[in-house]
Every structure is written in C-alpha cells, then in structure tokens.
Amino acid sequence: MRSSGWYLTEDVEAFLARAGGFLRARPAEHVMQLTWAERVRLRGRGAFEGAPVFGVLEEEGRVSGTFYHLPPRALGLSPLTPAQADSLAARLADLGHAPVSVGADHATATAFAEAWHRHTGATPKLRDVRVRLYRLGTLTPPDPHPEGRARVLGAGDLDEAVFWCGEFAKAVGEDVTVSAGTWPGTRYADKRYTLWETEDGTPVSVAGMNPLIGGQIQVDVVYTPAHLRGHGYAAAVSAEVSRAALAAGAREVVLFADRSNPTSNALYQRLGYRPSSDWSGYDFVPAG
C-alpha cells in the first residue's frame, strides 16, 4: 500500500533522501528548502538555536510538499494547496509545535496562516515586507557600466565581508548581529562576495551569492550605501555576480527583491531577471 501523509524528521539526510529529487526538479520554487537543508547538512544540527525539523508530504506514494523549521526562524513551506496546508497545520498543532511565523509563496503562506488560526486560534499578521522571486533569463549587463572594477573577496577579507553584511542587515532591518564572533552562525557565512570598486580602489557596492545547490545559485545580499546610489554600481556588481554564477555551472540563477522597491525591481529586470512568484510572511499572535 502506498503511504500518504506528513513524514517528520530531525535528520536532514533522511529528509533529502525522501524529498531531494522533488526539490531539485523545481529548484527555483524550492530555493529556501534547498538552501536551509544544505546549511543544516554542512553545519550540523548543533549549530542552530533550536532543533531543525523537516517534513515531507507523501500522497499516493509520491512527494507533493515539504517544510522546514529551524526555531526561532519562520516555518518555511514549499508550494501547497489549501488542503495540504490545512493537513500540515493540523499535524503540527497535534504534535505541539508552535512556529512563531511562516514564509512561502503568497498563496501557500496565506493558506497555512488561515489554517493555523483555525487549528490553534493564533492570529496571523501579514508582514509589511513582501518579496518577489526572480529567475534569470538572458543576462544583459549594463551598457555603459560605471567606471571601476569587480573584486571577489577571499579568505583574507573577512573584515570587509563582515562590515558590508552588517550594513546590509541594518539597512533591511534584519534582527541579527554581524561581527567576527557571530559570523560563522549567520546566514551570511556561506556566501561568496564581490565588491564593485571605483578606479582608486574605493568599495562602493557589494553583491553575494550562495553556493551551487541543486544546479541553482541564489544571488543574495545586494547593497549600495544610500549616498552612493544612482551611479549604476548595484547593476554592475549584480551583473558580475550573475555572470559568475553561470560560469560556476548554475542552470538556474535566482534572487529576491522587495516588492515595494521599484528601483531594485526595475534594475533586475534590465539585467534579464524575470518575475517568478510573490512571497509573503505571517507572524502568529498566540490565542489569549
């Protein structure tokens, strides 16, 4: 008899054995699943504040959905139908799980938030920051590009990486301390960074990219200080990192952009990125 229902495990290898093919078949929509599973696999469960939990939905013997939860981070979901989201909410509630938030494509996040309210009484609050996932089509570098050159940060450039990621985290309001001491445990530690420098060697913009996972690379962390914007630096460094991702063998290159920022959304589309899906997050206020 073929199995059906949610399978939960704290073993990331067991999770990937069941769901790896499913995730890699559509890597763009599963970018967060693949990324966090790989981080847990490489760093080990002990590197995280709470015990990671992964889940696989099997229907008629086939994988049709997944989730990951690394407390206190948000519960992350693959695309799910309302019925699938409801079955997950019911299972997690029955087991006593209490995620403080959820993040996924907008339809899935909304379906789960409504289901979680039904099963637990918790009130979902839609987050103000909502993002759009882009997939690279044909890379179109800026022409003309600003004067200067790209420089890839290496092992001896930790101080620069820490500085730029710290500035980025402050700019986007991320609740994290980025320092030499905290660096290994942050989401920034496993990326490769490229600076755009002016002709005199002054760094003016940064872009990062995640490792190649499932044939895909995510461009993540693109930042130019406010007083240096408007000169094309972000476009130049983003194009350089995108080119490097393709050269590294990526079949898919993706990135997220804040939907409320028309400048960055227009920039990525000029570079050849195309909208894929809109993502949202909900915070949960417990009943009572």
PDB file of C-alpha atoms in Angstrom:
ATOM      1  CA  MET A   1       0.000   0.000   0.000  1.00  0.00           C
ATOM      2  CA  ARG A   2       1.311   3.429  -0.891  1.00  0.00           C
ATOM      3  CA  SER A   3       1.886   5.790   2.005  1.00  0.00           C
ATOM      4  CA  SER A   4       0.099   9.105   2.468  1.00  0.00           C
ATOM      5  CA  GLY A   5       0.512  11.933   4.961  1.00  0.00           C
ATOM      6  CA  TRP A   6       3.235  14.035   6.537  1.00  0.00           C
ATOM      7  CA  TYR A   7       6.536  12.420   7.495  1.00  0.00           C
ATOM      8  CA  LEU A   8       8.547  14.469  10.045  1.00  0.00           C
ATOM      9  CA  THR A   9      12.203  14.071  10.917  1.00  0.00           C
ATOM     10  CA  GLU A  10      15.095  15.904  12.562  1.00  0.00           C
ATOM     11  CA  ASP A  11      17.518  14.059  10.271  1.00  0.00           C
ATOM     12  CA  VAL A  12      18.328  16.247   7.276  1.00  0.00           C
ATOM     13  CA  GLU A  13      19.870  13.330   5.393  1.00  0.00           C
ATOM     14  CA  ALA A  14      16.644  11.351   5.766  1.00  0.00           C
ATOM     15  CA  PHE A  15      14.708  14.407   4.593  1.00  0.00           C
ATOM     16  CA  LEU A  16      16.864  14.802   1.482  1.00  0.00           C
ATOM     17  CA  ALA A  17      16.714  11.078   0.752  1.00  0.00           C
ATOM     18  CA  ARG A  18      12.925  11.326   0.573  1.00  0.00           C
ATOM     19  CA  ALA A  19      12.477  14.781  -0.923  1.00  0.00           C
ATOM     20  CA  GLY A  20      15.744  15.693  -2.658  1.00  0.00           C
ATOM     21  CA  GLY A  21      14.596  14.720  -6.148  1.00  0.00           C
ATOM     22  CA  PHE A  22      11.308  16.557  -5.678  1.00  0.00           C
ATOM     23  CA  LEU A  23      13.106  19.727  -4.568  1.00  0.00           C
ATOM     24  CA  ARG A  24      15.723  19.639  -7.317  1.00  0.00           C
ATOM     25  CA  ALA A  25      13.124  19.081 -10.035  1.00  0.00           C
ATOM     26  CA  ARG A  26      11.880  22.661  -9.493  1.00  0.00           C
ATOM     27  CA  PRO A  27      14.753  24.370  -7.697  1.00  0.00           C
ATOM     28  CA  ALA A  28      13.528  27.960  -8.040  1.00  0.00           C
ATOM     29  CA  GLU A  29      10.299  27.457  -6.089  1.00  0.00           C
ATOM     30  CA  HIS A  30      12.205  25.346  -3.540  1.00  0.00           C
ATOM     31  CA  VAL A  31      15.176  27.685  -3.168  1.00  0.00           C
ATOM     32  CA  MET A  32      14.732  28.176   0.576  1.00  0.00           C
ATOM     33  CA  GLN A  33      14.143  24.469   1.222  1.00  0.00           C
ATOM     34  CA  LEU A  34      17.343  23.543  -0.598  1.00  0.00           C
ATOM     35  CA  THR A  35      19.377  26.343   0.986  1.00  0.00           C
ATOM     36  CA  TRP A  36      18.489  25.661   4.616  1.00  0.00           C
ATOM     37  CA  ALA A  37      18.692  21.886   4.257  1.00  0.00           C
ATOM     38  CA  GLU A  38      22.216  22.294   2.887  1.00  0.00           C
ATOM     39  CA  ARG A  39      23.202  24.615   5.744  1.00  0.00           C
ATOM     40  CA  VAL A  40      21.985  22.102   8.307  1.00  0.00           C
ATOM     41  CA  ARG A  41      23.747  19.287   6.466  1.00  0.00           C
ATOM     42  CA  LEU A  42      27.072  21.139   6.390  1.00  0.00           C
ATOM     43  CA  ARG A  43      26.972  22.833   9.810  1.00  0.00           C
ATOM     44  CA  GLY A  44      25.257  20.094  11.791  1.00  0.00           C
ATOM     45  CA  ARG A  45      22.131  20.316  13.943  1.00  0.00           C
ATOM     46  CA  GLY A  46      24.093  21.655  16.905  1.00  0.00           C
ATOM     47  CA  ALA A  47      24.945  24.855  15.051  1.00  0.00           C
ATOM     48  CA  PHE A  48      21.358  26.074  15.299  1.00  0.00           C
ATOM     49  CA  GLU A  49      19.490  27.574  18.216  1.00  0.00           C
ATOM     50  CA  GLY A  50      16.611  25.117  18.056  1.00  0.00           C
ATOM     51  CA  ALA A  51      16.428  21.568  16.751  1.00  0.00           C
ATOM     52  CA  PRO A  52      15.734  21.642  12.991  1.00  0.00           C
ATOM     53  CA  VAL A  53      12.620  19.792  11.875  1.00  0.00           C
ATOM     54  CA  PHE A  54      11.864  18.790   8.295  1.00  0.00           C
ATOM     55  CA  GLY A  55       8.686  17.397   6.795  1.00  0.00           C
ATOM     56  CA  VAL A  56       7.667  15.585   3.631  1.00  0.00           C
ATOM     57  CA  LEU A  57       4.109  15.159   2.380  1.00  0.00           C
ATOM     58  CA  GLU A  58       3.542  11.914   0.520  1.00  0.00           C
ATOM     59  CA  GLU A  59       0.321  11.334  -1.381  1.00  0.00           C
ATOM     60  CA  GLU A  60      -0.217   8.037  -3.171  1.00  0.00           C
ATOM     61  CA  GLY A  61       3.457   7.254  -2.672  1.00  0.00           C
ATOM     62  CA  ARG A  62       4.725  10.469  -4.249  1.00  0.00           C
ATOM     63  CA  VAL A  63       6.221  13.551  -2.632  1.00  0.00           C
ATOM     64  CA  SER A  64       3.911  16.527  -3.093  1.00  0.00           C
ATOM     65  CA  GLY A  65       5.110  19.015  -0.474  1.00  0.00           C
ATOM     66  CA  THR A  66       7.771  19.793   2.125  1.00  0.00           C
ATOM     67  CA  PHE A  67       8.523  22.086   5.025  1.00  0.00           C
ATOM     68  CA  TYR A  68      11.459  23.036   7.225  1.00  0.00           C
ATOM     69  CA  HIS A  69      11.537  24.708  10.622  1.00  0.00           C
ATOM     70  CA  LEU A  70      14.645  25.981  12.375  1.00  0.00           C
ATOM     71  CA  PRO A  71      13.331  27.642  15.561  1.00  0.00           C
ATOM     72  CA  PRO A  72      13.173  30.562  16.166  1.00  0.00           C
ATOM     73  CA  ARG A  73      13.144  31.196  12.410  1.00  0.00           C
ATOM     74  CA  ALA A  74       9.979  31.068  10.351  1.00  0.00           C
ATOM     75  CA  LEU A  75       8.376  27.852   9.216  1.00  0.00           C
ATOM     76  CA  GLY A  76       9.277  27.526   5.513  1.00  0.00           C
ATOM     77  CA  LEU A  77       6.915  25.800   3.091  1.00  0.00           C
ATOM     78  CA  SER A  78       7.061  24.520  -0.448  1.00  0.00           C
ATOM     79  CA  PRO A  79       4.018  25.423  -2.576  1.00  0.00           C
ATOM     80  CA  LEU A  80       0.960  23.730  -1.045  1.00  0.00           C
ATOM     81  CA  THR A  81      -2.734  23.635  -1.843  1.00  0.00           C
ATOM     82  CA  PRO A  82      -5.136  24.896   0.855  1.00  0.00           C
ATOM     83  CA  ALA A  83      -5.995  21.279   1.735  1.00  0.00           C
ATOM     84  CA  GLN A  84      -2.331  20.335   2.059  1.00  0.00           C
ATOM     85  CA  ALA A  85      -1.625  23.427   4.173  1.00  0.00           C
ATOM     86  CA  ASP A  86      -4.561  22.533   6.416  1.00  0.00           C
ATOM     87  CA  SER A  87      -3.311  18.981   6.896  1.00  0.00           C
ATOM     88  CA  LEU A  88       0.113  20.310   7.898  1.00  0.00           C
ATOM     89  CA  ALA A  89      -1.356  22.832  10.334  1.00  0.00           C
ATOM     90  CA  ALA A  90      -3.424  20.077  11.930  1.00  0.00           C
ATOM     91  CA  ARG A  91      -0.419  17.752  12.223  1.00  0.00           C
ATOM     92  CA  LEU A  92       1.875  20.382  13.735  1.00  0.00           C
ATOM     93  CA  ALA A  93      -0.802  21.525  16.180  1.00  0.00           C
ATOM     94  CA  ASP A  94      -1.443  17.938  17.274  1.00  0.00           C
ATOM     95  CA  LEU A  95       2.281  17.429  17.898  1.00  0.00           C
ATOM     96  CA  GLY A  96       2.565  20.628  19.936  1.00  0.00           C
ATOM     97  CA  HIS A  97       4.727  22.594  17.503  1.00  0.00           C
ATOM     98  CA  ALA A  98       4.431  26.367  17.822  1.00  0.00           C
ATOM     99  CA  PRO A  99       6.027  28.233  14.921  1.00  0.00           C
ATOM    100  CA  VAL A 100       6.111  31.978  15.510  1.00  0.00           C
ATOM    101  CA  SER A 101       5.836  32.766  11.795  1.00  0.00           C
ATOM    102  CA  VAL A 102       5.584  31.258   8.329  1.00  0.00           C
ATOM    103  CA  GLY A 103       7.098  32.203   4.985  1.00  0.00           C
ATOM    104  CA  ALA A 104       6.355  30.899   1.497  1.00  0.00           C
ATOM    105  CA  ASP A 105       4.832  31.919  -1.800  1.00  0.00           C
ATOM    106  CA  HIS A 106       1.893  34.198  -1.035  1.00  0.00           C
ATOM    107  CA  ALA A 107      -0.896  31.700  -1.714  1.00  0.00           C
ATOM    108  CA  THR A 108       0.716  28.977   0.397  1.00  0.00           C
ATOM    109  CA  ALA A 109       1.639  31.289   3.282  1.00  0.00           C
ATOM    110  CA  THR A 110      -1.900  32.674   3.358  1.00  0.00           C
ATOM    111  CA  ALA A 111      -3.476  29.209   3.248  1.00  0.00           C
ATOM    112  CA  PHE A 112      -1.314  27.995   6.114  1.00  0.00           C
ATOM    113  CA  ALA A 113      -1.884  31.159   8.176  1.00  0.00           C
ATOM    114  CA  GLU A 114      -5.650  30.714   7.870  1.00  0.00           C
ATOM    115  CA  ALA A 115      -5.381  27.005   8.711  1.00  0.00           C
ATOM    116  CA  TRP A 116      -3.159  27.705  11.722  1.00  0.00           C
ATOM    117  CA  HIS A 117      -5.746  30.156  13.005  1.00  0.00           C
ATOM    118  CA  ARG A 118      -8.477  27.530  12.652  1.00  0.00           C
ATOM    119  CA  HIS A 119      -6.497  24.840  14.459  1.00  0.00           C
ATOM    120  CA  THR A 120      -4.840  26.913  17.198  1.00  0.00           C
ATOM    121  CA  GLY A 121      -6.710  30.201  17.470  1.00  0.00           C
ATOM    122  CA  ALA A 122      -3.469  32.124  16.806  1.00  0.00           C
ATOM    123  CA  THR A 123      -3.952  35.383  14.916  1.00  0.00           C
ATOM    124  CA  PRO A 124      -1.855  35.752  11.743  1.00  0.00           C
ATOM    125  CA  LYS A 125      -0.373  39.178  10.999  1.00  0.00           C
ATOM    126  CA  LEU A 126       0.838  39.804   7.444  1.00  0.00           C
ATOM    127  CA  ARG A 127       4.346  41.223   7.425  1.00  0.00           C
ATOM    128  CA  ASP A 128       4.913  44.603   5.788  1.00  0.00           C
ATOM    129  CA  VAL A 129       7.931  43.399   3.785  1.00  0.00           C
ATOM    130  CA  ARG A 130       6.902  41.186   0.900  1.00  0.00           C
ATOM    131  CA  VAL A 131       9.292  39.974  -1.740  1.00  0.00           C
ATOM    132  CA  ARG A 132       9.293  38.811  -5.339  1.00  0.00           C
ATOM    133  CA  LEU A 133      11.325  35.869  -6.580  1.00  0.00           C
ATOM    134  CA  TYR A 134      13.113  36.435  -9.890  1.00  0.00           C
ATOM    135  CA  ARG A 135      14.735  33.908 -12.232  1.00  0.00           C
ATOM    136  CA  LEU A 136      17.482  34.894 -14.641  1.00  0.00           C
ATOM    137  CA  GLY A 137      16.669  34.631 -18.325  1.00  0.00           C
ATOM    138  CA  THR A 138      19.343  36.049 -20.636  1.00  0.00           C
ATOM    139  CA  LEU A 139      21.900  38.076 -18.706  1.00  0.00           C
ATOM    140  CA  THR A 140      22.122  41.629 -20.056  1.00  0.00           C
ATOM    141  CA  PRO A 141      24.985  43.550 -18.370  1.00  0.00           C
ATOM    142  CA  PRO A 142      24.560  47.326 -18.064  1.00  0.00           C
ATOM    143  CA  ASP A 143      25.826  49.315 -21.033  1.00  0.00           C
ATOM    144  CA  PRO A 144      27.591  51.540 -20.317  1.00  0.00           C
ATOM    145  CA  HIS A 145      28.674  50.260 -16.937  1.00  0.00           C
ATOM    146  CA  PRO A 146      30.202  52.599 -14.345  1.00  0.00           C
ATOM    147  CA  GLU A 147      33.931  53.102 -14.142  1.00  0.00           C
ATOM    148  CA  GLY A 148      35.685  50.729 -11.831  1.00  0.00           C
ATOM    149  CA  ARG A 149      36.092  47.002 -11.445  1.00  0.00           C
ATOM    150  CA  ALA A 150      34.818  43.983  -9.546  1.00  0.00           C
ATOM    151  CA  ARG A 151      36.853  42.350  -6.782  1.00  0.00           C
ATOM    152  CA  VAL A 152      35.961  38.986  -5.266  1.00  0.00           C
ATOM    153  CA  LEU A 153      36.512  38.807  -1.515  1.00  0.00           C
ATOM    154  CA  GLY A 154      38.657  35.924  -0.350  1.00  0.00           C
ATOM    155  CA  ALA A 155      39.532  34.210   2.917  1.00  0.00           C
ATOM    156  CA  GLY A 156      41.687  37.169   3.985  1.00  0.00           C
ATOM    157  CA  ASP A 157      38.860  39.687   3.528  1.00  0.00           C
ATOM    158  CA  LEU A 158      36.636  38.672   6.450  1.00  0.00           C
ATOM    159  CA  ASP A 159      36.614  42.149   7.978  1.00  0.00           C
ATOM    160  CA  GLU A 160      35.275  43.636   4.741  1.00  0.00           C
ATOM    161  CA  ALA A 161      32.635  40.933   4.389  1.00  0.00           C
ATOM    162  CA  VAL A 162      31.513  41.454   7.993  1.00  0.00           C
ATOM    163  CA  PHE A 163      31.311  45.216   7.503  1.00  0.00           C
ATOM    164  CA  TRP A 164      29.286  45.105   4.291  1.00  0.00           C
ATOM    165  CA  CYS A 165      26.894  42.418   5.521  1.00  0.00           C
ATOM    166  CA  GLY A 166      26.408  44.312   8.755  1.00  0.00           C
ATOM    167  CA  GLU A 167      25.499  47.450   6.814  1.00  0.00           C
ATOM    168  CA  PHE A 168      23.103  45.462   4.651  1.00  0.00           C
ATOM    169  CA  ALA A 169      21.449  43.864   7.691  1.00  0.00           C
ATOM    170  CA  LYS A 170      20.909  47.287   9.279  1.00  0.00           C
ATOM    171  CA  ALA A 171      19.515  48.707   6.042  1.00  0.00           C
ATOM    172  CA  VAL A 172      16.882  45.968   5.706  1.00  0.00           C
ATOM    173  CA  GLY A 173      16.065  45.868   9.416  1.00  0.00           C
ATOM    174  CA  GLU A 174      17.272  42.320   9.982  1.00  0.00           C
ATOM    175  CA  ASP A 175      17.449  41.405  13.656  1.00  0.00           C
ATOM    176  CA  VAL A 176      20.954  39.956  13.689  1.00  0.00           C
ATOM    177  CA  THR A 177      24.381  40.920  14.998  1.00  0.00           C
ATOM    178  CA  VAL A 178      27.028  40.604  12.305  1.00  0.00           C
ATOM    179  CA  SER A 179      30.532  40.580  13.784  1.00  0.00           C
ATOM    180  CA  ALA A 180      33.674  38.498  13.511  1.00  0.00           C
ATOM    181  CA  GLY A 181      32.493  36.491  16.515  1.00  0.00           C
ATOM    182  CA  THR A 182      28.952  35.816  15.305  1.00  0.00           C
ATOM    183  CA  TRP A 183      29.858  35.414  11.631  1.00  0.00           C
ATOM    184  CA  PRO A 184      30.061  31.583  11.474  1.00  0.00           C
ATOM    185  CA  GLY A 185      26.490  31.206  12.741  1.00  0.00           C
ATOM    186  CA  THR A 186      24.877  33.780  10.459  1.00  0.00           C
ATOM    187  CA  ARG A 187      23.260  33.150   7.099  1.00  0.00           C
ATOM    188  CA  TYR A 188      25.989  35.304   5.564  1.00  0.00           C
ATOM    189  CA  ALA A 189      28.903  32.978   6.279  1.00  0.00           C
ATOM    190  CA  ASP A 190      28.481  30.553   3.376  1.00  0.00           C
ATOM    191  CA  LYS A 191      28.255  33.121   0.588  1.00  0.00           C
ATOM    192  CA  ARG A 192      30.879  34.469  -1.799  1.00  0.00           C
ATOM    193  CA  TYR A 193      31.018  38.241  -2.030  1.00  0.00           C
ATOM    194  CA  THR A 194      32.040  40.621  -4.781  1.00  0.00           C
ATOM    195  CA  LEU A 195      32.712  44.329  -4.313  1.00  0.00           C
ATOM    196  CA  TRP A 196      32.463  46.960  -7.000  1.00  0.00           C
ATOM    197  CA  GLU A 197      35.355  49.379  -6.568  1.00  0.00           C
ATOM    198  CA  THR A 198      35.995  52.728  -8.189  1.00  0.00           C
ATOM    199  CA  GLU A 199      39.193  53.319 -10.129  1.00  0.00           C
ATOM    200  CA  ASP A 200      41.008  54.396  -6.956  1.00  0.00           C
ATOM    201  CA  GLY A 201      40.028  51.174  -5.152  1.00  0.00           C
ATOM    202  CA  THR A 202      37.188  52.572  -3.050  1.00  0.00           C
ATOM    203  CA  PRO A 203      34.457  49.933  -2.497  1.00  0.00           C
ATOM    204  CA  VAL A 204      31.010  51.299  -3.351  1.00  0.00           C
ATOM    205  CA  SER A 205      28.675  48.289  -3.664  1.00  0.00           C
ATOM    206  CA  VAL A 206      28.505  44.611  -2.775  1.00  0.00           C
ATOM    207  CA  ALA A 207      26.713  41.519  -4.039  1.00  0.00           C
ATOM    208  CA  GLY A 208      26.827  37.985  -2.702  1.00  0.00           C
ATOM    209  CA  MET A 209      25.838  34.575  -3.946  1.00  0.00           C
ATOM    210  CA  ASN A 210      25.042  31.287  -2.261  1.00  0.00           C
ATOM    211  CA  PRO A 211      26.836  28.050  -3.141  1.00  0.00           C
ATOM    212  CA  LEU A 212      25.642  25.952  -6.059  1.00  0.00           C
ATOM    213  CA  ILE A 213      22.826  23.754  -4.708  1.00  0.00           C
ATOM    214  CA  GLY A 214      20.701  21.506  -6.897  1.00  0.00           C
ATOM    215  CA  GLY A 215      22.019  23.152 -10.052  1.00  0.00           C
ATOM    216  CA  GLN A 216      20.962  26.588  -8.802  1.00  0.00           C
ATOM    217  CA  ILE A 217      22.645  29.653  -7.301  1.00  0.00           C
ATOM    218  CA  GLN A 218      20.810  32.363  -5.398  1.00  0.00           C
ATOM    219  CA  VAL A 219      22.159  35.906  -5.630  1.00  0.00           C
ATOM    220  CA  ASP A 220      21.695  37.173  -2.092  1.00  0.00           C
ATOM    221  CA  VAL A 221      22.821  40.434  -0.469  1.00  0.00           C
ATOM    222  CA  VAL A 222      22.943  43.315  -2.926  1.00  0.00           C
ATOM    223  CA  TYR A 223      23.693  46.606  -1.223  1.00  0.00           C
ATOM    224  CA  THR A 224      24.895  50.110  -2.054  1.00  0.00           C
ATOM    225  CA  PRO A 225      25.094  52.797   0.656  1.00  0.00           C
ATOM    226  CA  ALA A 226      22.384  55.418   0.212  1.00  0.00           C
ATOM    227  CA  HIS A 227      24.802  58.243  -0.597  1.00  0.00           C
ATOM    228  CA  LEU A 228      26.379  56.229  -3.424  1.00  0.00           C
ATOM    229  CA  ARG A 229      23.211  55.148  -5.210  1.00  0.00           C
ATOM    230  CA  GLY A 230      22.236  56.327  -8.667  1.00  0.00           C
ATOM    231  CA  HIS A 231      25.625  55.667 -10.281  1.00  0.00           C
ATOM    232  CA  GLY A 232      24.973  52.162 -11.600  1.00  0.00           C
ATOM    233  CA  TYR A 233      27.181  50.393  -9.052  1.00  0.00           C
ATOM    234  CA  ALA A 234      24.490  47.915  -7.950  1.00  0.00           C
ATOM    235  CA  ALA A 235      23.728  46.990 -11.548  1.00  0.00           C
ATOM    236  CA  ALA A 236      27.405  46.441 -12.312  1.00  0.00           C
ATOM    237  CA  VAL A 237      28.127  44.246  -9.298  1.00  0.00           C
ATOM    238  CA  SER A 238      24.858  42.309  -9.669  1.00  0.00           C
ATOM    239  CA  ALA A 239      25.676  41.584 -13.301  1.00  0.00           C
ATOM    240  CA  GLU A 240      29.169  40.431 -12.350  1.00  0.00           C
ATOM    241  CA  VAL A 241      27.871  38.042  -9.666  1.00  0.00           C
ATOM    242  CA  SER A 242      25.198  36.719 -12.035  1.00  0.00           C
ATOM    243  CA  ARG A 243      27.869  36.064 -14.657  1.00  0.00           C
ATOM    244  CA  ALA A 244      29.992  34.282 -12.063  1.00  0.00           C
ATOM    245  CA  ALA A 245      27.020  32.116 -11.079  1.00  0.00           C
ATOM    246  CA  LEU A 246      26.540  31.000 -14.671  1.00  0.00           C
ATOM    247  CA  ALA A 247      30.269  30.363 -15.038  1.00  0.00           C
ATOM    248  CA  ALA A 248      30.106  28.187 -11.905  1.00  0.00           C
ATOM    249  CA  GLY A 249      27.648  25.896 -13.683  1.00  0.00           C
ATOM    250  CA  ALA A 250      24.298  27.163 -12.418  1.00  0.00           C
ATOM    251  CA  ARG A 251      21.378  26.129 -14.603  1.00  0.00           C
ATOM    252  CA  GLU A 252      19.158  28.484 -12.623  1.00  0.00           C
ATOM    253  CA  VAL A 253      20.087  31.836 -11.058  1.00  0.00           C
ATOM    254  CA  VAL A 254      17.517  33.410  -8.754  1.00  0.00           C
ATOM    255  CA  LEU A 255      17.160  36.332  -6.365  1.00  0.00           C
ATOM    256  CA  PHE A 256      14.573  38.011  -4.163  1.00  0.00           C
ATOM    257  CA  ALA A 257      13.658  41.701  -4.318  1.00  0.00           C
ATOM    258  CA  ASP A 258      11.485  43.814  -2.053  1.00  0.00           C
ATOM    259  CA  ARG A 259       8.247  44.355  -3.996  1.00  0.00           C
ATOM    260  CA  SER A 260       7.895  47.861  -2.554  1.00  0.00           C
ATOM    261  CA  ASN A 261      11.213  48.998  -4.096  1.00  0.00           C
ATOM    262  CA  PRO A 262      10.588  49.919  -7.750  1.00  0.00           C
ATOM    263  CA  THR A 263      14.247  50.821  -8.318  1.00  0.00           C
ATOM    264  CA  SER A 264      15.671  47.400  -7.490  1.00  0.00           C
ATOM    265  CA  ASN A 265      12.869  45.560  -9.288  1.00  0.00           C
ATOM    266  CA  ALA A 266      13.467  47.583 -12.452  1.00  0.00           C
ATOM    267  CA  LEU A 267      17.232  47.075 -12.159  1.00  0.00           C
ATOM    268  CA  TYR A 268      16.987  43.292 -12.002  1.00  0.00           C
ATOM    269  CA  GLN A 269      14.606  43.176 -14.933  1.00  0.00           C
ATOM    270  CA  ARG A 270      17.019  45.272 -17.017  1.00  0.00           C
ATOM    271  CA  LEU A 271      19.699  42.688 -16.219  1.00  0.00           C
ATOM    272  CA  GLY A 272      17.482  39.893 -17.574  1.00  0.00           C
ATOM    273  CA  TYR A 273      15.703  38.638 -14.445  1.00  0.00           C
ATOM    274  CA  ARG A 274      12.050  37.715 -14.845  1.00  0.00           C
ATOM    275  CA  PRO A 275       9.368  37.577 -12.097  1.00  0.00           C
ATOM    276  CA  SER A 276       8.651  34.055 -10.883  1.00  0.00           C
ATOM    277  CA  SER A 277       6.410  34.333  -7.797  1.00  0.00           C
ATOM    278  CA  ASP A 278       5.482  36.641  -4.931  1.00  0.00           C
ATOM    279  CA  TRP A 279       6.329  35.587  -1.370  1.00  0.00           C
ATOM    280  CA  SER A 280       4.880  36.702   1.953  1.00  0.00           C
ATOM    281  CA  GLY A 281       5.336  36.091   5.651  1.00  0.00           C
ATOM    282  CA  TYR A 282       2.892  35.960   8.546  1.00  0.00           C
ATOM    283  CA  ASP A 283       3.664  36.330  12.244  1.00  0.00           C
ATOM    284  CA  PHE A 284       1.436  34.470  14.696  1.00  0.00           C
ATOM    285  CA  VAL A 285      -0.002  36.038  17.839  1.00  0.00           C
ATOM    286  CA  PRO A 286      -0.948  33.133  20.168  1.00  0.00           C
ATOM    287  CA  ALA A 287      -4.573  32.881  21.267  1.00  0.00           C
ATOM    288  CA  GLY A 288      -5.208  34.501  24.608  1.00  0.00           C
TER     289      GLY A 288
END
